[in-house]
Amino acid sequence: MDPYELETLFKIMETMSSDRNWRLSNPNPCKPGSQWPGIECKQGVDNHLHVSRLDFGSNPSPSCKNTATFPSQIFNLPYIQSVFFYKCFTHTKTSLAIPPRISSASSLQQLSLRSNQALTGPIPPQISLLNSLQILTLSQNNLNGRIPDQLFTLTSLIHLDLSYNFLTSTIPNQLGMLRKLVGLDLSYNSLMGSIPPTIGQLGILQKLDLSSNLLTGSIPPTIEKLNSLVFIALSNNKLGGKFPKGLAKLNSLQYFLMDDNPMFIPLPFEFGRLLKLQELRLANSGYTGTIPQSFTQLQNLSTLSLQNNKLVGEIPVGLSSLSHIYHLNLSRNMLSGVVPFNSGFCNRLGRNLDLSGNPGLCLNGSEPLDSLKIGVGVCGKNNAPYMIKPLKKSQASPTHGFCLLFNLFSVLGVWVIYLI
């Protein structure tokens, strides 16, 4: 190895790990047959062996000592291509420091720092010096501050993951410069403002996760240009307004997760045109109106979560023909009428079917269904629902006609049916 590169490597190892005396135990870390764990080397055109990858924190790679701090010397390894730090900086406070001049600018393609609770401070603007970077993962750390505009000059990026940090401010408009991006994850931060319309310039994006932030406004119409999008998660924000008219153009979409947003609009029928959709989660968002009939066309759907909204009307009969569905939650709405599911459908879903909290729903008595498991009673006269609720002492005298009241005595473990 080049003596300068070898000395740089020794300093990095002494900063990071106390597993052994790295200088004495193996003075030739790239030597074939006696290579250090967590290191990969490649032979260069100069016939020297050069460090191309360093991996810390996960077996069988070197463990990280309690006093480990981020070793900015890694950027002085001229042939380094990939660097991984997993649960390394957990005790001693440190920051992502990038010197103004680095040797690895043209070589480093992947930088990953995950689950480092002592890694704090902002993402430095000098990140732009890593101009060959294709994968940047800074997830589950304690990074804060705004996302620097300079990051978006890294136009070779394919995957960008800044999730589970404490990043603030808005998502910069420069996001649209990352035309090669396939995966973008900014979830679980404190990002504010609207989703920038420049997101529509990410033409080959497949995964978009902006969930659990403080985003406001509506989904920009430019999102219809993301026709390679497979996964989108916008849950737990403050998004509202109408869905873009071009929603149905996302014909590659398989997962749409948008729970916990103050929408308060009717469910758009355009979802029914996303024929590859496998999961649709729109719970806790104040949706009104009926469940669109178009939803019955989603033959690949496995999960439909619409609980805790303000939906009315009957459950579309066609939902019972969705052969791939295994999780259906329509609880805590204002749905009414006869449940259109037969015993085979209910048994297949089991506890993954929840219709509770819809006082107007009832089951056809001709089907051998366990009404208590799905939270719906058996229909009475003229298909009117019976009341199903625990019997209280104050209800000992009837006040309304006839109804069946089920009371579960947990001590005895038996059902007692009262006819009053």
Coordinates of C-alpha atoms in Angstrom, one line a residue:
M1 CA 0.0 0.0 0.0
D2 CA 0.9 3.6 -0.5
P3 CA 2.5 4.7 2.9
Y4 CA 0.3 7.8 3.2
E5 CA -2.9 5.8 2.6
L6 CA -1.7 3.2 5.0
E7 CA -1.1 5.7 7.8
T8 CA -4.5 7.4 7.1
L9 CA -6.1 4.0 7.5
F10 CA -4.3 3.3 10.8
K11 CA -5.5 6.7 12.2
I12 CA -9.1 5.9 11.2
M13 CA -9.1 2.5 12.9
E14 CA -7.5 3.9 16.1
T15 CA -10.3 6.6 16.2
M16 CA -13.1 4.0 15.6
S17 CA -12.3 0.7 17.2
S18 CA -10.4 -0.9 20.1
D19 CA -11.0 -4.5 19.0
R20 CA -7.2 -4.9 18.6
N21 CA -4.0 -3.0 18.1
W22 CA -4.4 -2.5 14.4
R23 CA -0.9 -1.4 13.6
L24 CA 0.8 -4.4 15.4
S25 CA -1.7 -7.2 14.7
N26 CA -1.7 -6.8 10.9
P27 CA 0.6 -4.1 9.5
N28 CA -0.6 -5.0 5.9
P29 CA -4.4 -4.7 6.1
C30 CA -5.0 -5.3 2.4
K31 CA -2.7 -8.3 2.1
P32 CA -4.6 -11.2 0.5
G33 CA -5.4 -13.9 2.9
S34 CA -5.0 -11.8 6.0
Q35 CA -7.3 -8.9 5.3
W36 CA -8.8 -6.9 8.1
P37 CA -12.5 -7.5 8.8
G38 CA -14.8 -4.7 7.4
I39 CA -12.3 -3.7 4.7
E40 CA -12.2 -4.3 1.0
C41 CA -9.2 -3.4 -1.2
K42 CA -8.7 -3.2 -4.9
Q43 CA -5.6 -3.1 -7.0
G44 CA -5.1 0.1 -8.9
V45 CA -3.4 0.9 -12.2
D46 CA -0.3 1.7 -10.1
N47 CA -0.2 -1.9 -8.9
H48 CA -0.7 -0.8 -5.3
L49 CA -3.6 -2.2 -3.2
H50 CA -6.0 0.6 -2.2
V51 CA -8.9 0.7 0.3
S52 CA -12.2 0.7 -1.5
R53 CA -14.6 0.0 1.3
L54 CA -14.8 0.4 5.1
D55 CA -17.6 -1.0 7.2
F56 CA -18.0 -0.4 11.0
G57 CA -20.5 -1.6 13.6
S58 CA -22.2 -4.6 12.1
N59 CA -20.7 -8.1 12.4
P60 CA -18.2 -9.3 11.3
S61 CA -16.9 -5.8 10.8
P62 CA -15.0 -4.0 13.6
S63 CA -17.1 -2.8 16.5
C64 CA -17.0 0.9 17.5
K65 CA -15.7 2.0 20.9
N66 CA -17.6 4.4 23.2
T67 CA -15.2 7.3 22.4
A68 CA -15.5 6.9 18.7
T69 CA -16.1 10.1 16.7
F70 CA -16.7 10.7 13.0
P71 CA -13.3 10.2 11.3
S72 CA -13.1 12.9 8.6
Q73 CA -9.8 11.2 7.5
I74 CA -11.9 8.8 5.4
F75 CA -12.2 11.6 2.8
N76 CA -8.4 11.4 2.4
L77 CA -8.5 7.9 1.1
P78 CA -8.2 8.5 -2.6
Y79 CA -9.8 5.3 -3.8
I80 CA -12.5 4.8 -1.3
Q81 CA -15.9 3.9 -2.8
S82 CA -18.2 2.9 0.1
V83 CA -18.2 3.8 3.8
F84 CA -20.7 2.4 6.4
F85 CA -21.2 3.4 10.0
Y86 CA -23.9 1.5 11.9
K87 CA -24.6 2.2 15.6
C88 CA -21.0 3.6 15.9
F89 CA -21.4 7.0 17.4
T90 CA -23.6 6.3 20.5
H91 CA -21.8 7.8 23.5
T92 CA -19.5 10.7 22.4
K93 CA -21.1 13.6 20.7
T94 CA -19.8 14.1 17.2
S95 CA -20.7 15.7 13.8
L96 CA -20.5 15.0 10.1
A97 CA -17.3 16.9 9.3
I98 CA -16.2 17.2 5.7
P99 CA -12.9 19.1 5.1
P100 CA -12.9 21.8 2.4
R101 CA -10.4 19.8 0.4
I102 CA -10.8 16.0 0.0
S103 CA -9.1 13.3 -2.0
S104 CA -12.1 11.0 -2.4
A105 CA -14.3 13.5 -4.3
S106 CA -14.2 11.5 -7.5
S107 CA -14.3 8.0 -5.9
L108 CA -16.8 7.9 -3.0
Q109 CA -20.1 6.5 -4.3
Q110 CA -21.8 5.4 -1.1
L111 CA -21.9 7.0 2.3
S112 CA -24.1 5.4 5.0
L113 CA -24.5 6.5 8.6
R114 CA -27.4 4.8 10.4
S115 CA -28.5 4.6 14.0
N116 CA -25.9 6.9 15.5
Q117 CA -27.6 8.8 18.3
A118 CA -24.6 10.9 19.2
L119 CA -24.2 12.1 15.6
T120 CA -25.6 15.7 15.8
G121 CA -25.5 19.0 14.1
P122 CA -26.5 20.0 10.6
I123 CA -25.7 18.3 7.3
P124 CA -22.6 20.4 6.2
P125 CA -22.8 22.3 2.9
Q126 CA -19.5 20.7 2.0
I127 CA -21.5 17.5 1.2
S128 CA -21.5 18.9 -2.3
L129 CA -17.8 18.1 -2.6
L130 CA -18.7 14.4 -2.8
N131 CA -19.7 14.8 -6.4
S132 CA -19.6 11.1 -7.3
L133 CA -22.0 10.1 -4.6
Q134 CA -24.8 7.8 -5.7
I135 CA -26.2 6.6 -2.3
L136 CA -26.4 8.8 0.7
T137 CA -28.0 7.4 3.8
L138 CA -28.0 9.5 7.0
S139 CA -30.9 7.8 8.7
Q140 CA -31.8 7.5 12.4
N141 CA -29.3 10.0 13.7
N142 CA -29.7 13.2 15.6
L143 CA -29.0 15.6 12.7
N144 CA -30.8 18.9 12.8
G145 CA -31.2 22.2 10.9
R146 CA -32.3 22.6 7.3
I147 CA -31.4 20.5 4.3
P148 CA -28.5 22.4 2.6
D149 CA -29.2 23.6 -0.9
Q150 CA -25.7 22.3 -1.8
L151 CA -26.9 18.7 -1.3
F152 CA -29.0 19.0 -4.5
T153 CA -25.9 19.6 -6.6
L154 CA -25.1 15.8 -6.2
T155 CA -26.7 15.0 -9.5
S156 CA -25.4 11.4 -9.5
L157 CA -27.6 10.5 -6.5
I158 CA -29.8 7.4 -7.0
H159 CA -30.9 7.0 -3.3
L160 CA -31.3 9.7 -0.7
D161 CA -32.4 8.8 2.8
L162 CA -32.4 11.4 5.6
S163 CA -35.2 9.8 7.6
Y164 CA -35.6 9.8 11.4
N165 CA -33.7 12.9 12.2
F166 CA -34.6 16.4 13.4
L167 CA -34.4 18.3 10.2
T168 CA -36.4 21.5 9.9
S169 CA -37.4 24.2 7.5
T170 CA -38.8 23.5 4.0
I171 CA -37.9 21.0 1.3
P172 CA -35.7 23.0 -1.1
N173 CA -37.0 23.6 -4.6
Q174 CA -33.6 22.4 -5.9
L175 CA -34.9 18.9 -5.2
G176 CA -35.9 18.7 -8.9
M177 CA -32.2 18.7 -9.8
L178 CA -31.8 15.1 -8.7
R179 CA -33.0 13.7 -12.0
K180 CA -31.4 10.2 -11.4
L181 CA -33.1 9.7 -8.1
V182 CA -34.9 6.4 -7.6
G183 CA -35.5 6.5 -3.9
L184 CA -36.2 9.5 -1.7
D185 CA -36.9 9.2 2.1
L186 CA -37.3 12.3 4.2
S187 CA -39.7 10.8 6.7
Y188 CA -39.8 11.3 10.5
N189 CA -38.4 14.8 10.6
S190 CA -39.9 18.3 11.2
L191 CA -40.0 19.5 7.6
M192 CA -42.6 22.3 7.0
G193 CA -44.2 24.0 4.1
S194 CA -45.5 22.4 0.9
I195 CA -44.2 19.6 -1.3
P196 CA -42.2 21.5 -3.9
P197 CA -43.7 21.3 -7.4
T198 CA -40.2 20.5 -8.8
I199 CA -40.7 17.0 -7.5
G200 CA -42.4 16.3 -10.8
Q201 CA -38.9 16.5 -12.4
L202 CA -37.8 13.3 -10.7
G203 CA -38.9 11.2 -13.7
I204 CA -37.6 7.8 -12.6
L205 CA -38.5 8.1 -8.9
Q206 CA -39.9 4.8 -7.6
K207 CA -40.1 5.4 -3.8
L208 CA -41.2 8.7 -2.2
D209 CA -41.6 8.8 1.6
L210 CA -42.4 12.2 3.2
S211 CA -44.4 10.8 6.1
S212 CA -44.4 12.1 9.7
N213 CA -43.4 15.6 9.0
L214 CA -45.3 19.0 9.3
L215 CA -46.0 19.4 5.6
T216 CA -49.0 21.5 4.6
G217 CA -50.8 22.4 1.4
S218 CA -51.9 19.9 -1.2
I219 CA -50.2 17.3 -3.3
P220 CA -48.7 19.2 -6.3
P221 CA -50.3 18.5 -9.7
T222 CA -46.8 17.8 -11.1
I223 CA -46.7 14.5 -9.2
E224 CA -48.6 13.0 -12.2
K225 CA -45.3 13.0 -14.1
L226 CA -43.9 10.4 -11.8
N227 CA -45.1 7.5 -13.8
S228 CA -42.4 5.2 -12.4
L229 CA -43.6 5.7 -8.8
V230 CA -44.3 2.4 -7.0
F231 CA -44.5 3.6 -3.4
I232 CA -45.7 6.9 -1.9
A233 CA -46.1 7.6 1.8
L234 CA -47.4 11.0 3.0
S235 CA -49.0 9.8 6.3
N236 CA -49.0 11.9 9.5
N237 CA -48.6 15.4 8.0
K238 CA -51.0 18.4 7.7
L239 CA -51.8 18.0 4.1
G240 CA -55.2 19.0 2.8
G241 CA -57.1 20.1 -0.3
K242 CA -58.0 18.1 -3.4
F243 CA -56.0 15.4 -5.0
P244 CA -54.4 16.3 -8.3
K245 CA -56.5 15.4 -11.3
G246 CA -53.7 13.4 -12.8
L247 CA -53.6 11.0 -9.9
A248 CA -54.8 8.2 -12.2
K249 CA -51.7 8.6 -14.4
L250 CA -49.6 7.0 -11.7
N251 CA -50.1 3.6 -13.3
S252 CA -47.1 1.9 -11.7
L253 CA -48.2 2.8 -8.2
Q254 CA -48.6 -0.2 -5.8
Y255 CA -48.6 1.5 -2.3
F256 CA -50.4 4.7 -1.4
L257 CA -50.1 5.6 2.3
M258 CA -51.7 8.8 3.4
D259 CA -53.2 8.2 6.9
D260 CA -53.6 11.0 9.4
N261 CA -54.0 14.2 7.3
P262 CA -56.8 16.7 7.6
M263 CA -58.3 16.1 4.2
F264 CA -62.1 16.5 4.8
I265 CA -63.1 15.8 1.2
P266 CA -64.8 12.9 -0.6
L267 CA -62.7 9.9 -1.5
P268 CA -61.5 10.4 -5.2
F269 CA -62.8 7.8 -7.6
E270 CA -59.5 8.0 -9.4
F271 CA -57.9 5.6 -7.0
G272 CA -59.9 2.9 -8.7
R273 CA -57.9 3.4 -11.8
L274 CA -54.6 2.5 -10.2
L275 CA -55.0 -1.1 -11.1
K276 CA -51.6 -2.2 -9.7
L277 CA -52.4 -0.8 -6.2
Q278 CA -51.8 -3.3 -3.4
E279 CA -52.1 -1.1 -0.3
L280 CA -54.4 2.0 0.1
R281 CA -54.3 3.6 3.5
L282 CA -56.4 6.7 4.1
A283 CA -57.4 6.4 7.7
N284 CA -58.0 9.2 10.2
S285 CA -58.3 12.0 7.7
G286 CA -62.0 13.1 7.7
Y287 CA -63.0 11.8 4.3
T288 CA -66.7 12.2 3.6
G289 CA -69.2 10.7 1.2
T290 CA -69.4 7.1 0.1
I291 CA -66.8 4.5 -0.8
P292 CA -66.4 4.9 -4.6
Q293 CA -67.6 1.9 -6.6
S294 CA -64.3 2.3 -8.6
F295 CA -62.5 0.8 -5.6
T296 CA -64.0 -2.6 -6.5
Q297 CA -61.8 -2.6 -9.6
L298 CA -58.6 -2.9 -7.6
Q299 CA -58.1 -6.6 -8.1
N300 CA -54.5 -6.5 -6.7
L301 CA -55.5 -4.8 -3.5
S302 CA -54.3 -6.5 -0.3
T303 CA -54.9 -3.8 2.2
L304 CA -57.6 -1.1 2.4
S305 CA -57.6 1.1 5.5
L306 CA -60.4 3.7 5.7
Q307 CA -61.1 3.7 9.4
N308 CA -62.0 6.7 11.5
N309 CA -63.3 8.9 8.7
K310 CA -66.9 10.2 8.0
L311 CA -67.9 7.8 5.3
V312 CA -71.6 7.1 4.7
G313 CA -73.7 4.8 2.6
E314 CA -73.4 1.1 2.0
I315 CA -70.2 -0.9 1.6
P316 CA -69.8 -1.6 -2.2
V317 CA -70.8 -5.2 -2.9
G318 CA -67.8 -5.6 -5.3
L319 CA -65.3 -5.4 -2.4
S320 CA -66.2 -9.0 -1.6
S321 CA -64.8 -10.1 -5.0
L322 CA -61.3 -8.7 -4.2
S323 CA -59.5 -12.1 -4.0
H324 CA -56.1 -10.7 -2.8
I325 CA -57.4 -8.6 0.0
Y326 CA -56.4 -9.7 3.5
H327 CA -56.7 -6.5 5.6
L328 CA -59.9 -4.4 5.4
N329 CA -60.6 -1.8 8.1
L330 CA -63.7 0.3 7.6
S331 CA -64.3 0.9 11.4
R332 CA -65.5 4.1 13.0
N333 CA -67.4 5.6 10.1
M334 CA -71.1 6.2 9.5
L335 CA -71.6 3.3 7.0
S336 CA -75.0 1.7 6.9
G337 CA -76.9 -1.2 5.3
V338 CA -76.3 -4.9 5.1
V339 CA -72.7 -6.1 5.1
P340 CA -72.1 -7.7 1.7
F341 CA -69.5 -10.2 2.8
N342 CA -70.2 -13.9 3.0
S343 CA -68.8 -16.3 5.6
G344 CA -65.9 -17.3 3.3
F345 CA -64.7 -13.8 2.9
C346 CA -65.0 -13.1 6.7
N347 CA -63.2 -16.3 7.7
R348 CA -60.4 -15.6 5.2
L349 CA -59.7 -12.2 6.7
G350 CA -60.4 -13.2 10.3
R351 CA -59.2 -10.5 12.7
N352 CA -58.0 -8.4 9.8
L353 CA -61.6 -7.4 9.0
D354 CA -62.9 -4.6 11.2
L355 CA -66.3 -3.0 10.6
S356 CA -66.9 -1.8 14.2
G357 CA -68.1 1.6 15.1
N358 CA -70.7 1.8 12.2
P359 CA -74.0 1.8 14.1
G360 CA -76.0 1.5 10.8
L361 CA -74.3 -1.7 9.6
C362 CA -75.8 -5.2 10.2
L363 CA -75.2 -8.8 9.1
N364 CA -77.6 -10.9 7.1
G365 CA -78.9 -13.5 9.5
S366 CA -78.8 -16.3 6.9
E367 CA -75.0 -16.2 6.9
P368 CA -73.2 -18.2 9.7
L369 CA -71.0 -15.2 10.7
D370 CA -69.5 -14.3 14.1
S371 CA -70.9 -10.8 14.4
L372 CA -68.9 -10.0 17.5
K373 CA -65.5 -10.5 15.8
I374 CA -66.1 -7.9 13.1
G375 CA -68.0 -5.5 15.3
V376 CA -71.4 -5.7 13.6
G377 CA -74.7 -7.1 14.8
V378 CA -77.3 -9.3 13.0
C379 CA -80.0 -7.5 11.1
G380 CA -83.4 -7.3 12.6
K381 CA -86.8 -6.6 11.0
N382 CA -86.6 -4.8 7.7
N383 CA -82.7 -5.2 7.8
A384 CA -82.5 -2.7 10.6
P385 CA -79.4 -3.2 12.8
Y386 CA -79.7 -4.5 16.3
M387 CA -77.8 -2.7 19.0
I388 CA -74.7 -4.5 20.2
K389 CA -73.2 -3.1 23.4
P390 CA -72.4 -4.2 26.9
L391 CA -75.4 -4.3 29.3
K392 CA -75.3 -1.6 32.0
K393 CA -77.5 -1.5 35.1
S394 CA -79.1 1.7 33.8
Q395 CA -80.4 -0.3 30.8
A396 CA -82.3 -2.9 32.8
S397 CA -85.6 -1.3 31.7
P398 CA -86.3 -1.1 27.9
T399 CA -86.7 2.3 26.3
H400 CA -86.8 1.4 22.6
G401 CA -88.7 -1.6 21.2
F402 CA -86.9 -4.9 20.9
C403 CA -83.2 -5.4 20.5
L404 CA -80.6 -8.0 21.3
L405 CA -78.0 -6.9 23.9
F406 CA -74.9 -9.0 24.2
N407 CA -73.0 -8.8 27.5
L408 CA -69.7 -10.5 27.9
F409 CA -69.0 -11.6 31.4
S410 CA -65.2 -11.9 31.3
V411 CA -65.1 -13.7 34.7
L412 CA -67.3 -16.5 33.5
G413 CA -66.1 -16.4 29.9
V414 CA -69.6 -17.0 28.5
W415 CA -72.1 -15.0 26.4
V416 CA -75.5 -14.2 27.9
I417 CA -78.2 -12.9 25.6
Y418 CA -80.9 -10.7 26.9
L419 CA -84.1 -10.2 25.0
I420 CA -85.9 -7.1 26.2

